[in-house]
mmCIF file of C-alpha atoms in Angstrom:
data_model
loop_
_atom_site.group_PDB
_atom_site.id
_atom_site.type_symbol
_atom_site.label_atom_id
_atom_site.label_comp_id
_atom_site.label_asym_id
_atom_site.label_seq_id
_atom_site.Cartn_x
_atom_site.Cartn_y
_atom_site.Cartn_z
ATOM 1 C CA MET A 1 33.662 -4.079 7.861
ATOM 2 C CA THR A 2 31.033 -1.491 7.544
ATOM 3 C CA LEU A 3 27.599 -2.072 6.468
ATOM 4 C CA PRO A 4 26.285 0.169 3.646
ATOM 5 C CA VAL A 5 23.898 2.885 4.546
ATOM 6 C CA PRO A 6 20.763 2.532 2.450
ATOM 7 C CA SER A 7 19.473 5.353 0.361
ATOM 8 C CA LEU A 8 16.011 5.836 -1.359
ATOM 9 C CA ALA A 9 15.321 6.549 -5.050
ATOM 10 C CA HIS A 10 11.776 7.414 -6.207
ATOM 11 C CA VAL A 11 10.407 4.669 -8.701
ATOM 12 C CA PHE A 12 6.771 4.858 -9.169
ATOM 13 C CA ASP A 13 3.496 6.305 -7.829
ATOM 14 C CA VAL A 14 0.257 4.284 -6.994
ATOM 15 C CA GLU A 15 -3.293 5.341 -6.908
ATOM 16 C CA VAL A 16 -5.676 2.511 -5.640
ATOM 17 C CA ALA A 17 -9.301 2.845 -5.963
ATOM 18 C CA LEU A 18 -11.235 1.507 -2.926
ATOM 19 C CA GLY A 19 -14.514 -0.225 -2.332
ATOM 20 C CA ALA A 20 -16.764 0.015 0.659
ATOM 21 C CA LEU A 21 -15.088 -0.834 4.020
ATOM 22 C CA GLU A 22 -16.238 -4.197 5.504
ATOM 23 C CA ASP A 23 -15.974 -4.129 9.162
ATOM 24 C CA HIS A 24 -15.645 -7.760 10.552
ATOM 25 C CA GLY A 25 -15.427 -6.610 14.302
ATOM 26 C CA ALA A 26 -13.404 -8.399 16.915
ATOM 27 C CA THR A 27 -11.888 -11.608 15.549
ATOM 28 C CA ARG A 28 -9.297 -14.015 17.000
ATOM 29 C CA ALA A 29 -6.641 -11.857 15.310
ATOM 30 C CA GLY A 30 -8.008 -8.583 16.368
ATOM 31 C CA HIS A 31 -10.420 -5.997 15.075
ATOM 32 C CA ARG A 32 -10.526 -7.036 11.419
ATOM 33 C CA ARG A 33 -11.441 -4.719 8.577
ATOM 34 C CA VAL A 34 -11.350 -5.611 4.846
ATOM 35 C CA ILE A 35 -11.287 -2.780 2.089
ATOM 36 C CA PRO A 36 -11.777 -4.126 -1.489
ATOM 37 C CA ILE A 37 -9.640 -2.765 -4.145
ATOM 38 C CA VAL A 38 -11.578 -2.145 -7.136
ATOM 39 C CA GLY A 39 -8.985 -0.531 -9.482
ATOM 40 C CA GLY A 40 -6.264 2.079 -9.984
ATOM 41 C CA ARG A 41 -2.916 2.946 -11.669
ATOM 42 C CA ILE A 42 0.676 2.595 -11.272
ATOM 43 C CA THR A 43 2.818 5.487 -12.919
ATOM 44 C CA GLY A 44 6.470 6.333 -13.282
ATOM 45 C CA ALA A 45 9.140 3.920 -14.004
ATOM 46 C CA LEU A 46 6.508 1.115 -13.891
ATOM 47 C CA GLU A 47 3.196 1.680 -15.679
ATOM 48 C CA ALA A 48 0.289 -0.578 -15.143
ATOM 49 C CA GLU A 49 -3.369 -0.727 -14.462
ATOM 50 C CA ILE A 50 -4.367 -2.222 -10.927
ATOM 51 C CA LEU A 51 -6.996 -4.948 -11.470
ATOM 52 C CA PRO A 52 -10.078 -5.378 -9.404
ATOM 53 C CA GLY A 53 -10.095 -8.071 -6.889
ATOM 54 C CA GLY A 54 -7.488 -7.301 -4.383
ATOM 55 C CA ALA A 55 -7.968 -5.994 -0.918
ATOM 56 C CA ASP A 56 -6.375 -4.466 2.224
ATOM 57 C CA TRP A 57 -6.741 -6.823 5.070
ATOM 58 C CA GLN A 58 -6.558 -4.706 8.059
ATOM 59 C CA ILE A 59 -6.095 -5.050 11.984
ATOM 60 C CA VAL A 60 -7.124 -2.134 14.025
ATOM 61 C CA ARG A 61 -4.825 -2.083 17.143
ATOM 62 C CA SER A 62 -6.112 -0.986 20.656
ATOM 63 C CA ASP A 63 -4.408 2.410 20.320
ATOM 64 C CA GLY A 64 -6.366 2.943 17.030
ATOM 65 C CA SER A 65 -3.314 2.465 14.647
ATOM 66 C CA ILE A 66 -3.917 0.157 11.710
ATOM 67 C CA GLU A 67 -1.819 -2.671 10.412
ATOM 68 C CA ILE A 68 -1.937 -2.631 6.742
ATOM 69 C CA ASP A 69 -1.812 -5.891 4.550
ATOM 70 C CA GLY A 70 -2.593 -4.719 1.000
ATOM 71 C CA ARG A 71 -2.404 -7.418 -1.832
ATOM 72 C CA TYR A 72 -3.469 -6.737 -5.440
ATOM 73 C CA SER A 73 -2.524 -7.531 -9.111
ATOM 74 C CA ALA A 74 -1.673 -5.137 -11.971
ATOM 75 C CA ARG A 75 -1.188 -5.542 -15.656
ATOM 76 C CA THR A 76 1.196 -3.527 -17.668
ATOM 77 C CA THR A 77 0.432 -1.973 -20.952
ATOM 78 C CA ALA A 78 2.431 -4.981 -22.464
ATOM 79 C CA GLY A 79 0.075 -7.294 -20.786
ATOM 80 C CA GLU A 80 2.623 -8.549 -18.081
ATOM 81 C CA LEU A 81 1.175 -9.315 -14.645
ATOM 82 C CA LEU A 82 2.412 -8.126 -11.307
ATOM 83 C CA TYR A 83 1.478 -9.170 -7.851
ATOM 84 C CA LEU A 84 2.085 -6.371 -5.122
ATOM 85 C CA GLN A 85 1.967 -6.654 -1.383
ATOM 86 C CA ALA A 86 2.023 -3.525 0.835
ATOM 87 C CA ASN A 87 2.581 -4.224 4.583
ATOM 88 C CA GLY A 88 2.795 -1.324 6.974
ATOM 89 C CA VAL A 89 1.068 0.753 9.496
ATOM 90 C CA ARG A 90 -1.068 3.899 9.667
ATOM 91 C CA SER A 91 -1.262 5.702 12.935
ATOM 92 C CA GLY A 92 -1.908 9.192 14.331
ATOM 93 C CA GLU A 93 -3.941 11.072 16.928
ATOM 94 C CA PRO A 94 -7.378 9.628 17.479
ATOM 95 C CA ALA A 95 -9.191 12.675 15.940
ATOM 96 C CA VAL A 96 -7.182 12.419 12.779
ATOM 97 C CA LEU A 97 -7.846 8.592 12.479
ATOM 98 C CA GLU A 98 -11.440 9.203 12.973
ATOM 99 C CA ALA A 99 -11.675 11.830 10.392
ATOM 100 C CA LEU A 100 -9.949 9.516 7.932
ATOM 101 C CA LEU A 101 -12.400 6.754 8.616
ATOM 102 C CA ARG A 102 -15.332 9.349 7.980
ATOM 103 C CA GLY A 103 -13.709 10.050 4.503
ATOM 104 C CA GLU A 104 -12.719 13.584 5.327
ATOM 105 C CA ALA A 105 -9.667 15.044 3.608
ATOM 106 C CA VAL A 106 -6.609 15.172 6.010
ATOM 107 C CA ASP A 107 -3.207 16.361 5.438
ATOM 108 C CA PRO A 108 -0.866 13.513 5.142
ATOM 109 C CA ALA A 109 1.662 15.206 7.189
ATOM 110 C CA ASP A 110 -0.894 14.853 10.135
ATOM 111 C CA TYR A 111 -0.519 11.118 10.336
ATOM 112 C CA TYR A 112 1.932 8.308 9.803
ATOM 113 C CA PHE A 113 1.296 5.995 6.816
ATOM 114 C CA ARG A 114 4.138 3.950 5.611
ATOM 115 C CA THR A 115 4.322 0.686 3.870
ATOM 116 C CA VAL A 116 7.111 -1.897 2.539
ATOM 117 C CA VAL A 117 6.028 -2.967 -0.956
ATOM 118 C CA THR A 118 7.195 -6.177 -2.469
ATOM 119 C CA ILE A 119 6.520 -7.348 -6.207
ATOM 120 C CA GLU A 120 6.372 -10.662 -7.792
ATOM 121 C CA THR A 121 6.291 -11.283 -11.594
ATOM 122 C CA SER A 122 7.282 -13.879 -14.281
ATOM 123 C CA ALA A 123 8.020 -11.114 -16.712
ATOM 124 C CA GLU A 124 11.653 -11.161 -17.377
ATOM 125 C CA ARG A 125 12.091 -7.485 -18.268
ATOM 126 C CA LEU A 126 10.542 -6.619 -14.799
ATOM 127 C CA ALA A 127 12.453 -9.238 -12.796
ATOM 128 C CA THR A 128 14.608 -6.414 -11.017
ATOM 129 C CA TYR A 129 11.391 -5.209 -9.257
ATOM 130 C CA GLN A 130 11.041 -8.560 -7.460
ATOM 131 C CA ARG A 131 14.631 -8.374 -6.286
ATOM 132 C CA ALA A 132 14.012 -5.305 -4.198
ATOM 133 C CA LEU A 133 12.189 -3.809 -1.256
ATOM 134 C CA PHE A 134 10.333 -0.464 -1.748
ATOM 135 C CA LEU A 135 9.238 1.959 0.828
ATOM 136 C CA ALA A 136 6.019 3.863 0.344
ATOM 137 C CA VAL A 137 4.744 7.065 1.856
ATOM 138 C CA ALA A 138 1.048 7.093 1.517
ATOM 139 C CA GLU A 139 -2.217 9.208 2.034
ATOM 140 C CA ARG A 140 -5.666 7.998 2.555
ATOM 141 C CA GLY A 141 -8.548 9.601 0.876
ATOM 142 C CA ALA A 142 -12.327 8.890 1.032
ATOM 143 C CA ASP A 143 -12.241 6.095 -1.556
ATOM 144 C CA VAL A 144 -8.543 6.135 -2.712
ATOM 145 C CA VAL A 145 -4.985 5.466 -1.375
ATOM 146 C CA ARG A 146 -2.175 7.117 -3.125
ATOM 147 C CA TYR A 147 1.432 6.377 -2.441
ATOM 148 C CA ALA A 148 4.924 7.382 -3.710
ATOM 149 C CA THR A 149 7.181 4.380 -3.926
ATOM 150 C CA TYR A 150 11.117 4.495 -3.334
ATOM 151 C CA ARG A 151 13.396 1.673 -3.867
ATOM 152 C CA PHE A 152 15.915 0.820 -1.148
ATOM 153 C CA ALA A 153 19.419 1.116 -2.667
#
């Protein structure tokens, strides 16, 4: 028996507005940073407004790469609630990562920023979203994260 080879299909795009970085320093889990999520939009096959109150809980590894753990809620135009979680990694050359931290514009091709996105919802018409995994290719701006999301098929 041969396992199927997964393919990717673009589904939606996300733009997350970020608050000021909170640097918690060295904790028992590692160098902890928290970046509040203050709003944003989801567009494409899924349309929703990102609600304030989520955050990206990060661990900065000793090599400078960052473990991403973003969690936030969104509301569709029909009023349905979604919970999204994005787990992944952002890595690159030290000078590139430092430029991103300073809020400078950096070509997304110059660093690696990928997450796996999962979705939870009680909305029946959106149930297929919570039965799939999504791969996101992301870029970091001064006060925003943008990513294109693809469904594993």
